[in-house]
Structures are given as structure tokens and as C-alpha cells.
PDB file of C-alpha atoms in Angstrom:
ATOM      1  CA  UNK A  62      31.543  35.492  67.983  1.00 50.00           C
ATOM      2  CA  UNK A  63      30.680  32.405  65.848  1.00 59.00           C
ATOM      3  CA  UNK A  64      30.549  29.041  67.209  1.00 74.00           C
ATOM      4  CA  UNK A  65      34.073  27.016  65.940  1.00 78.00           C
ATOM      5  CA  UNK A  66      33.257  24.002  63.690  1.00 83.00           C
ATOM      6  CA  UNK A  67      33.666  20.758  65.713  1.00 85.00           C
ATOM      7  CA  UNK A  68      36.895  20.075  63.608  1.00 87.00           C
ATOM      8  CA  UNK A  69      38.190  23.191  65.125  1.00 88.00           C
ATOM      9  CA  UNK A  70      37.069  22.717  68.635  1.00 90.00           C
ATOM     10  CA  UNK A  71      38.990  18.994  68.286  1.00 92.00           C
ATOM     11  CA  UNK A  72      42.317  20.804  67.254  1.00 92.00           C
ATOM     12  CA  UNK A  73      41.525  23.809  70.091  1.00 92.00           C
ATOM     13  CA  UNK A  74      41.031  21.006  72.739  1.00 94.00           C
ATOM     14  CA  UNK A  75      44.453  19.278  71.529  1.00 94.00           C
ATOM     15  CA  UNK A  76      45.998  22.413  71.023  1.00 94.00           C
ATOM     16  CA  UNK A  77      45.349  23.255  74.628  1.00 93.00           C
ATOM     17  CA  UNK A  78      47.755  21.095  75.856  1.00 91.00           C
ATOM     18  CA  UNK A  79      50.787  21.931  73.604  1.00 90.00           C
ATOM     19  CA  UNK A  80      50.706  25.510  73.711  1.00 89.00           C
ATOM     20  CA  UNK A  81      54.695  25.831  72.833  1.00 86.00           C
ATOM     21  CA  UNK A  82      54.461  23.837  70.062  1.00 90.00           C
ATOM     22  CA  UNK A  83      53.906  24.346  66.039  1.00 94.00           C
ATOM     23  CA  UNK A  84      50.921  21.986  65.979  1.00 95.00           C
ATOM     24  CA  UNK A  85      50.991  19.697  62.477  1.00 95.00           C
ATOM     25  CA  UNK A  86      46.977  18.848  62.476  1.00 95.00           C
ATOM     26  CA  UNK A  87      46.657  15.805  60.040  1.00 94.00           C
ATOM     27  CA  UNK A  88      43.565  16.299  57.662  1.00 91.00           C
ATOM     28  CA  UNK A  89      43.538  13.465  54.986  1.00 89.00           C
ATOM     29  CA  UNK A  90      46.695  14.083  53.172  1.00 91.00           C
ATOM     30  CA  UNK A  91      47.819  17.465  54.707  1.00 93.00           C
ATOM     31  CA  UNK A  92      49.011  18.350  57.973  1.00 95.00           C
ATOM     32  CA  UNK A  93      46.965  21.467  58.646  1.00 93.00           C
ATOM     33  CA  UNK A  94      47.943  24.476  61.256  1.00 94.00           C
ATOM     34  CA  UNK A  95      45.415  27.626  62.278  1.00 93.00           C
ATOM     35  CA  UNK A  96      45.117  30.598  64.164  1.00 92.00           C
ATOM     36  CA  UNK A  97      48.726  31.912  65.452  1.00 93.00           C
ATOM     37  CA  UNK A  98      50.771  28.616  64.523  1.00 94.00           C
ATOM     38  CA  UNK A  99      49.348  29.116  60.708  1.00 93.00           C
ATOM     39  CA  UNK A 100      50.868  32.456  60.580  1.00 93.00           C
ATOM     40  CA  UNK A 101      54.096  32.027  62.174  1.00 93.00           C
ATOM     41  CA  UNK A 102      54.427  28.626  59.618  1.00 92.00           C
ATOM     42  CA  UNK A 103      53.458  30.607  56.826  1.00 93.00           C
ATOM     43  CA  UNK A 104      56.369  33.047  57.499  1.00 93.00           C
ATOM     44  CA  UNK A 105      58.735  30.489  58.315  1.00 92.00           C
ATOM     45  CA  UNK A 106      58.001  28.027  55.814  1.00 92.00           C
ATOM     46  CA  UNK A 107      57.367  30.210  52.724  1.00 91.00           C
ATOM     47  CA  UNK A 108      53.552  28.531  52.447  1.00 92.00           C
ATOM     48  CA  UNK A 109      50.250  30.396  51.660  1.00 91.00           C
ATOM     49  CA  UNK A 110      48.404  31.866  54.078  1.00 90.00           C
ATOM     50  CA  UNK A 111      44.484  31.207  53.493  1.00 89.00           C
ATOM     51  CA  UNK A 112      41.342  31.329  55.993  1.00 85.00           C
ATOM     52  CA  UNK A 113      38.881  29.209  56.925  1.00 79.00           C
ATOM     53  CA  UNK A 114      35.379  30.580  57.141  1.00 74.00           C
ATOM     54  CA  UNK A 115      33.680  29.480  60.286  1.00 70.00           C
ATOM     55  CA  UNK A 116      30.589  32.175  60.106  1.00 60.00           C
ATOM     56  CA  UNK A 117      28.945  35.045  57.795  1.00 63.00           C
ATOM     57  CA  UNK A 118      31.832  37.217  59.312  1.00 67.00           C
ATOM     58  CA  UNK A 119      34.475  35.237  60.686  1.00 76.00           C
ATOM     59  CA  UNK A 120      37.724  33.587  59.176  1.00 82.00           C
ATOM     60  CA  UNK A 121      40.413  31.530  60.820  1.00 87.00           C
ATOM     61  CA  UNK A 122      43.876  31.644  59.262  1.00 90.00           C
ATOM     62  CA  UNK A 123      44.914  28.311  57.737  1.00 91.00           C
ATOM     63  CA  UNK A 124      48.096  27.103  56.257  1.00 92.00           C
ATOM     64  CA  UNK A 125      48.662  23.484  54.979  1.00 92.00           C
ATOM     65  CA  UNK A 126      51.754  21.343  54.128  1.00 93.00           C
ATOM     66  CA  UNK A 127      51.633  17.980  52.325  1.00 93.00           C
ATOM     67  CA  UNK A 128      51.822  14.954  54.583  1.00 91.00           C
ATOM     68  CA  UNK A 129      54.520  13.257  52.090  1.00 90.00           C
ATOM     69  CA  UNK A 130      56.728  16.328  52.140  1.00 89.00           C
ATOM     70  CA  UNK A 131      56.581  17.433  55.892  1.00 89.00           C
ATOM     71  CA  UNK A 132      60.037  16.071  56.836  1.00 88.00           C
ATOM     72  CA  UNK A 133      61.659  18.982  55.375  1.00 88.00           C
ATOM     73  CA  UNK A 134      59.100  21.456  56.181  1.00 91.00           C
ATOM     74  CA  UNK A 135      59.600  20.074  59.620  1.00 91.00           C
ATOM     75  CA  UNK A 136      63.445  20.424  59.682  1.00 87.00           C
ATOM     76  CA  UNK A 137      62.738  24.101  59.260  1.00 89.00           C
ATOM     77  CA  UNK A 138      60.745  24.686  61.511  1.00 90.00           C
ATOM     78  CA  UNK A 139      62.948  22.932  64.033  1.00 87.00           C
ATOM     79  CA  UNK A 140      66.131  25.212  62.575  1.00 82.00           C
ATOM     80  CA  UNK A 141      64.202  27.785  63.649  1.00 84.00           C
ATOM     81  CA  UNK A 142      64.168  26.809  67.588  1.00 81.00           C
ATOM     82  CA  UNK A 143      60.692  25.697  67.852  1.00 87.00           C
ATOM     83  CA  UNK A 144      58.672  22.309  68.569  1.00 87.00           C
ATOM     84  CA  UNK A 145      56.604  20.318  66.731  1.00 92.00           C
ATOM     85  CA  UNK A 146      53.649  18.563  67.851  1.00 92.00           C
ATOM     86  CA  UNK A 147      52.607  15.887  65.345  1.00 93.00           C
ATOM     87  CA  UNK A 148      48.801  15.284  65.574  1.00 94.00           C
ATOM     88  CA  UNK A 149      47.725  11.728  63.565  1.00 93.00           C
ATOM     89  CA  UNK A 150      44.526  10.339  62.519  1.00 90.00           C
ATOM     90  CA  UNK A 151      44.189   7.663  64.839  1.00 87.00           C
ATOM     91  CA  UNK A 152      40.899   5.982  62.635  1.00 82.00           C
ATOM     92  CA  UNK A 153      39.560   5.855  59.451  1.00 79.00           C
ATOM     93  CA  UNK A 154      37.723   8.359  58.272  1.00 72.00           C
ATOM     94  CA  UNK A 155      35.547   6.365  56.004  1.00 74.00           C
ATOM     95  CA  UNK A 156      34.445   4.135  59.019  1.00 74.00           C
ATOM     96  CA  UNK A 157      33.085   6.819  61.152  1.00 75.00           C
ATOM     97  CA  UNK A 158      30.121   8.890  60.641  1.00 76.00           C
ATOM     98  CA  UNK A 159      31.353  11.583  63.505  1.00 79.00           C
ATOM     99  CA  UNK A 160      34.470  13.443  63.761  1.00 85.00           C
ATOM    100  CA  UNK A 161      37.503  11.093  62.958  1.00 87.00           C
ATOM    101  CA  UNK A 162      39.724  10.642  66.592  1.00 91.00           C
ATOM    102  CA  UNK A 163      43.299  12.312  66.809  1.00 92.00           C
ATOM    103  CA  UNK A 164      45.780  12.575  69.116  1.00 92.00           C
ATOM    104  CA  UNK A 165      49.454  14.082  69.119  1.00 91.00           C
ATOM    105  CA  UNK A 166      51.866  10.668  68.750  1.00 88.00           C
ATOM    106  CA  UNK A 167      55.437  12.638  68.859  1.00 86.00           C
ATOM    107  CA  UNK A 168      56.599  15.786  69.831  1.00 87.00           C
ATOM    108  CA  UNK A 169      59.951  16.873  68.063  1.00 86.00           C
ATOM    109  CA  UNK A 170      62.086  19.409  69.715  1.00 83.00           C
ATOM    110  CA  UNK A 171      65.662  20.704  68.916  1.00 77.00           C
ATOM    111  CA  UNK A 172      67.329  18.173  71.268  1.00 75.00           C
ATOM    112  CA  UNK A 173      64.718  15.106  70.994  1.00 73.00           C
ATOM    113  CA  UNK A 174      64.782  14.857  67.043  1.00 73.00           C
ATOM    114  CA  UNK A 175      64.882  10.539  66.336  1.00 64.00           C
ATOM    115  CA  UNK A 176      63.855  10.728  62.777  1.00 65.00           C
ATOM    116  CA  UNK A 177      66.958   9.788  60.856  1.00 59.00           C
ATOM    117  CA  UNK A 178      65.849  11.860  57.789  1.00 58.00           C
ATOM    118  CA  UNK A 179      66.246  14.737  60.669  1.00 60.00           C
ATOM    119  CA  UNK A 180      69.752  14.017  61.937  1.00 58.00           C
ATOM    120  CA  UNK A 181      73.491  14.752  60.856  1.00 60.00           C
ATOM    121  CA  UNK A 182      74.995  11.406  61.275  1.00 62.00           C
ATOM    122  CA  UNK A 183      78.500  12.923  61.933  1.00 60.00           C
ATOM    123  CA  UNK A 184      77.559  14.748  65.031  1.00 69.00           C
ATOM    124  CA  UNK A 185      75.796  14.247  68.587  1.00 71.00           C
ATOM    125  CA  UNK A 186      72.617  15.436  69.592  1.00 79.00           C
ATOM    126  CA  UNK A 187      72.599  16.410  73.252  1.00 86.00           C
ATOM    127  CA  UNK A 188      69.239  17.753  75.265  1.00 88.00           C
ATOM    128  CA  UNK A 189      70.253  18.846  78.611  1.00 91.00           C
ATOM    129  CA  UNK A 190      68.697  19.735  82.144  1.00 93.00           C
ATOM    130  CA  UNK A 191      69.792  22.415  84.181  1.00 92.00           C
ATOM    131  CA  UNK A 192      68.773  23.682  87.727  1.00 90.00           C
ATOM    132  CA  UNK A 193      70.248  25.962  90.135  1.00 85.00           C
ATOM    133  CA  UNK A 194      71.250  25.696  93.852  1.00 84.00           C
ATOM    134  CA  UNK A 195      73.747  27.758  95.585  1.00 81.00           C
ATOM    135  CA  UNK A 196      75.561  28.969  92.563  1.00 80.00           C
ATOM    136  CA  UNK A 197      75.850  24.769  91.765  1.00 86.00           C
ATOM    137  CA  UNK A 198      74.455  23.840  88.674  1.00 88.00           C
ATOM    138  CA  UNK A 199      73.054  20.698  88.239  1.00 91.00           C
ATOM    139  CA  UNK A 200      73.621  19.091  84.898  1.00 92.00           C
ATOM    140  CA  UNK A 201      71.925  16.094  83.398  1.00 94.00           C
ATOM    141  CA  UNK A 202      72.899  15.287  79.518  1.00 92.00           C
ATOM    142  CA  UNK A 203      71.441  12.626  77.364  1.00 90.00           C
ATOM    143  CA  UNK A 204      71.597  11.675  73.667  1.00 87.00           C
ATOM    144  CA  UNK A 205      69.231   9.967  72.100  1.00 79.00           C
ATOM    145  CA  UNK A 206      70.816   8.970  69.133  1.00 78.00           C
ATOM    146  CA  UNK A 207      73.225   7.053  71.157  1.00 81.00           C
ATOM    147  CA  UNK A 208      71.488   6.223  74.673  1.00 83.00           C
ATOM    148  CA  UNK A 209      74.183   8.050  76.505  1.00 87.00           C
ATOM    149  CA  UNK A 210      73.090   9.445  79.624  1.00 91.00           C
ATOM    150  CA  UNK A 211      75.147  11.858  82.212  1.00 90.00           C
ATOM    151  CA  UNK A 212      74.309  13.706  85.218  1.00 93.00           C
ATOM    152  CA  UNK A 213      76.770  15.852  87.738  1.00 91.00           C
ATOM    153  CA  UNK A 214      77.145  19.114  88.921  1.00 91.00           C
ATOM    154  CA  UNK A 215      79.267  22.131  87.485  1.00 88.00           C
ATOM    155  CA  UNK A 216      79.169  25.762  87.788  1.00 85.00           C
ATOM    156  CA  UNK A 217      77.910  28.529  85.022  1.00 80.00           C
ATOM    157  CA  UNK A 218      81.084  29.044  83.420  1.00 80.00           C
ATOM    158  CA  UNK A 219      82.041  24.935  82.884  1.00 86.00           C
ATOM    159  CA  UNK A 220      78.331  24.941  82.035  1.00 84.00           C
ATOM    160  CA  UNK A 221      78.740  27.437  79.109  1.00 84.00           C
ATOM    161  CA  UNK A 222      81.981  25.710  77.830  1.00 85.00           C
ATOM    162  CA  UNK A 223      80.336  22.074  77.544  1.00 84.00           C
ATOM    163  CA  UNK A 224      76.970  23.821  75.950  1.00 84.00           C
ATOM    164  CA  UNK A 225      79.797  25.003  73.297  1.00 85.00           C
ATOM    165  CA  UNK A 226      82.089  22.436  73.493  1.00 85.00           C
ATOM    166  CA  UNK A 227      78.932  19.666  72.889  1.00 84.00           C
ATOM    167  CA  UNK A 228      76.921  21.871  70.638  1.00 82.00           C
ATOM    168  CA  UNK A 229      73.765  21.585  73.179  1.00 85.00           C
ATOM    169  CA  UNK A 230      70.447  21.731  71.015  1.00 82.00           C
ATOM    170  CA  UNK A 231      68.102  22.427  73.796  1.00 86.00           C
ATOM    171  CA  UNK A 232      68.257  22.726  77.742  1.00 90.00           C
ATOM    172  CA  UNK A 233      65.593  22.228  79.740  1.00 91.00           C
ATOM    173  CA  UNK A 234      64.960  24.069  83.031  1.00 92.00           C
ATOM    174  CA  UNK A 235      62.385  25.086  85.687  1.00 92.00           C
ATOM    175  CA  UNK A 236      59.573  27.622  84.605  1.00 91.00           C
ATOM    176  CA  UNK A 237      60.438  29.945  87.817  1.00 90.00           C
ATOM    177  CA  UNK A 238      63.750  30.459  86.799  1.00 85.00           C
ATOM    178  CA  UNK A 239      63.797  30.650  82.976  1.00 84.00           C
ATOM    179  CA  UNK A 240      64.508  34.037  83.048  1.00 81.00           C
ATOM    180  CA  UNK A 241      67.360  34.051  85.030  1.00 78.00           C
ATOM    181  CA  UNK A 242      68.611  31.197  82.796  1.00 78.00           C
ATOM    182  CA  UNK A 243      68.164  33.025  79.499  1.00 75.00           C
ATOM    183  CA  UNK A 244      70.736  35.764  80.760  1.00 76.00           C
ATOM    184  CA  UNK A 245      73.200  33.092  81.979  1.00 74.00           C
ATOM    185  CA  UNK A 246      73.284  30.218  79.449  1.00 75.00           C
ATOM    186  CA  UNK A 247      74.584  30.245  75.926  1.00 70.00           C
ATOM    187  CA  UNK A 248      71.788  28.863  73.962  1.00 66.00           C
ATOM    188  CA  UNK A 249      69.523  29.658  71.361  1.00 62.00           C
ATOM    189  CA  UNK A 250      66.892  27.221  72.587  1.00 79.00           C
ATOM    190  CA  UNK A 251      66.004  27.187  76.199  1.00 84.00           C
ATOM    191  CA  UNK A 252      62.675  25.452  77.125  1.00 85.00           C
ATOM    192  CA  UNK A 253      60.852  25.593  80.486  1.00 87.00           C
ATOM    193  CA  UNK A 254      59.443  23.237  81.835  1.00 89.00           C
ATOM    194  CA  UNK A 255      57.133  22.433  85.386  1.00 92.00           C
ATOM    195  CA  UNK A 256      59.066  23.068  88.492  1.00 93.00           C
ATOM    196  CA  UNK A 257      57.411  19.719  89.922  1.00 95.00           C
ATOM    197  CA  UNK A 258      59.844  17.681  88.017  1.00 95.00           C
ATOM    198  CA  UNK A 259      62.889  19.102  89.541  1.00 95.00           C
ATOM    199  CA  UNK A 260      61.193  18.631  92.918  1.00 94.00           C
ATOM    200  CA  UNK A 261      64.370  16.440  94.891  1.00 94.00           C
ATOM    201  CA  UNK A 262      61.774  13.550  96.025  1.00 95.00           C
ATOM    202  CA  UNK A 263      60.142  13.282  92.518  1.00 95.00           C
ATOM    203  CA  UNK A 264      63.359  13.415  90.790  1.00 95.00           C
ATOM    204  CA  UNK A 265      65.054  10.577  92.654  1.00 94.00           C
ATOM    205  CA  UNK A 266      62.020   8.679  92.593  1.00 95.00           C
ATOM    206  CA  UNK A 267      61.930   9.291  88.239  1.00 94.00           C
ATOM    207  CA  UNK A 268      65.518   7.356  88.300  1.00 93.00           C
ATOM    208  CA  UNK A 269      64.921   4.857  90.444  1.00 93.00           C
ATOM    209  CA  UNK A 270      61.716   3.935  88.253  1.00 92.00           C
ATOM    210  CA  UNK A 271      63.660   4.577  85.077  1.00 90.00           C
ATOM    211  CA  UNK A 272      66.677   2.436  85.696  1.00 90.00           C
ATOM    212  CA  UNK A 273      64.802   0.044  87.876  1.00 91.00           C
ATOM    213  CA  UNK A 274      67.050   0.191  91.045  1.00 91.00           C
ATOM    214  CA  UNK A 275      66.352   0.693  94.585  1.00 91.00           C
ATOM    215  CA  UNK A 276      68.871   3.727  94.809  1.00 89.00           C
ATOM    216  CA  UNK A 277      71.085   5.912  92.872  1.00 89.00           C
ATOM    217  CA  UNK A 278      74.195   5.037  94.786  1.00 88.00           C
ATOM    218  CA  UNK A 279      75.727   2.525  92.293  1.00 88.00           C
ATOM    219  CA  UNK A 280      75.804   5.279  89.741  1.00 89.00           C
ATOM    220  CA  UNK A 281      78.314   7.544  92.339  1.00 87.00           C
ATOM    221  CA  UNK A 282      75.462  10.705  92.717  1.00 87.00           C
ATOM    222  CA  UNK A 283      73.412   9.374  95.758  1.00 87.00           C
ATOM    223  CA  UNK A 284      74.627  12.452  97.369  1.00 87.00           C
ATOM    224  CA  UNK A 285      74.775  14.911  94.595  1.00 91.00           C
ATOM    225  CA  UNK A 286      71.014  16.413  94.920  1.00 92.00           C
ATOM    226  CA  UNK A 287      71.207  18.801  92.134  1.00 93.00           C
ATOM    227  CA  UNK A 288      72.592  16.363  90.046  1.00 93.00           C
ATOM    228  CA  UNK A 289      69.616  14.199  90.720  1.00 94.00           C
ATOM    229  CA  UNK A 290      66.720  17.165  90.382  1.00 95.00           C
ATOM    230  CA  UNK A 291      68.003  17.580  86.568  1.00 95.00           C
ATOM    231  CA  UNK A 292      68.304  14.188  86.009  1.00 95.00           C
ATOM    232  CA  UNK A 293      64.416  13.390  86.815  1.00 95.00           C
ATOM    233  CA  UNK A 294      63.680  16.380  85.044  1.00 95.00           C
ATOM    234  CA  UNK A 295      65.037  15.369  81.930  1.00 94.00           C
ATOM    235  CA  UNK A 296      63.710  11.741  82.242  1.00 93.00           C
ATOM    236  CA  UNK A 297      60.081  12.875  82.588  1.00 93.00           C
ATOM    237  CA  UNK A 298      60.778  15.648  80.075  1.00 90.00           C
ATOM    238  CA  UNK A 299      62.013  12.651  77.547  1.00 87.00           C
ATOM    239  CA  UNK A 300      58.529  10.282  78.707  1.00 86.00           C
ATOM    240  CA  UNK A 301      56.217  12.877  78.138  1.00 82.00           C
ATOM    241  CA  UNK A 302      57.470  13.906  74.360  1.00 77.00           C
ATOM    242  CA  UNK A 303      58.832  10.717  73.022  1.00 70.00           C
ATOM    243  CA  UNK A 304      55.868   8.186  73.849  1.00 59.00           C
ATOM    244  CA  UNK A 305      57.499   5.796  72.081  1.00 55.00           C
TER     245      UNK A 305
END
């Protein structure tokens, strides 16, 4: 196999950190997508699928969208239930003799949309985290557009009622339980995250740090262990995807 160009090597390094997202890789006035991302985006967005030569007999699938028109394309990807990672140029290409530094500055998921052009003004945008212990479900809810954050405990029937009532756009669950939850949860967008974020001690510490408190007793959830697990995991997910 032909060696990748320095640009594609950079792309692969960044893409390896966002394997579950469509990576929009900024090159000048365009966001480019390569390999499987290019094929998937071409089908969903109706953009032309081309190829980039990297040797005598090797061509890498390529699709691109104009930077100025990116919002409408991102909206289509989100509506399809996908994540989108926005990778920008971090320095002026004309001022460097080597490859331009790039990195992901934002990850947009169905439940973490903050761009006004992608929001519906009359609707809340709820993101949820759920975990399970002894038939009790820990539920954490957040609406980034209003700042509302709620945690509690419920059961499966009431969880699905809440999903329908609130039109929850995305639900994060422990990766080890993704198959079980896919069968139980009435949602088109279920995201698996590292089980580590749902560990009680980790989640408890995350919530304390975020709300800058010594204990969670003042919120009335000190003894609601599984609710805390969901709440801490939700905050960790937001910190990872919304770096601002």
C-alpha cells in the first residue's frame, strides 16, 4: 500500500480520536471528508464523490462542502442521527512552510446543538444520560439552550414516556449496555460512552467539581447513587464535546 501524504496522515491522526463522527476537515475554503466518511456524506448530502491519488494505483475517496455553506450540510447530517466533528485550521497557511496545524474545535451531536441556525426556536433540545441497576434507571437530562439540568431515578416505562414527552434528541449510555438499551429505549439516537464515566466515584467527583460544592446533599440526591452516575456521565460527555 502506498504511503499516505502528510495531509492524510494528519487527517488519520485526528480521525482516530473521533471514529464515531463525520470529520469535517478544513482545507482552505472547504471542509473535506475522506475514506468512509466521504462515501457516507456523499450519499446523505448529495455531494459528488471523487478521489485523491496517493500513488500510482491508489486513490482515496474524497467529498467536500464549501465552508460558507456548511451549516445546511451539518443540519442534514445531524438530522440523520450522526455526530459531526469540526476540524479547523489553527494557523495561517501562508505563514507556515510545513503542514498547517489543525484540530477539532467542536463536536455536534443530535443532543448538543448550540448553533442558532440549527435550532428550532420553539422547541427544547434535551440530551439524556441513563444507566441501569436492579431495574432502576438513573436519568440525567440537560437542555443546553436553556441550561436546565435535572437528575433522578425512574423505571423503563416512565423513561420511554419521558423520551416521547420531551422529544429527547440523544441518549448516552454505558458502552457495555448499548445492546440492551437499544432494545429497550425508544430513541433513534443512542450513543455509547466509556463505562468509566458512569463509575459512581468518578461521576460524584465530576458533579461536585462542576457545581463547585463539597457534597451533593443540597440538591437532594446525595443518596441517589444511580442518578449521580448518570449526572456525572452527562457532564463528562458535555465537557468532551463542547470544549467552550
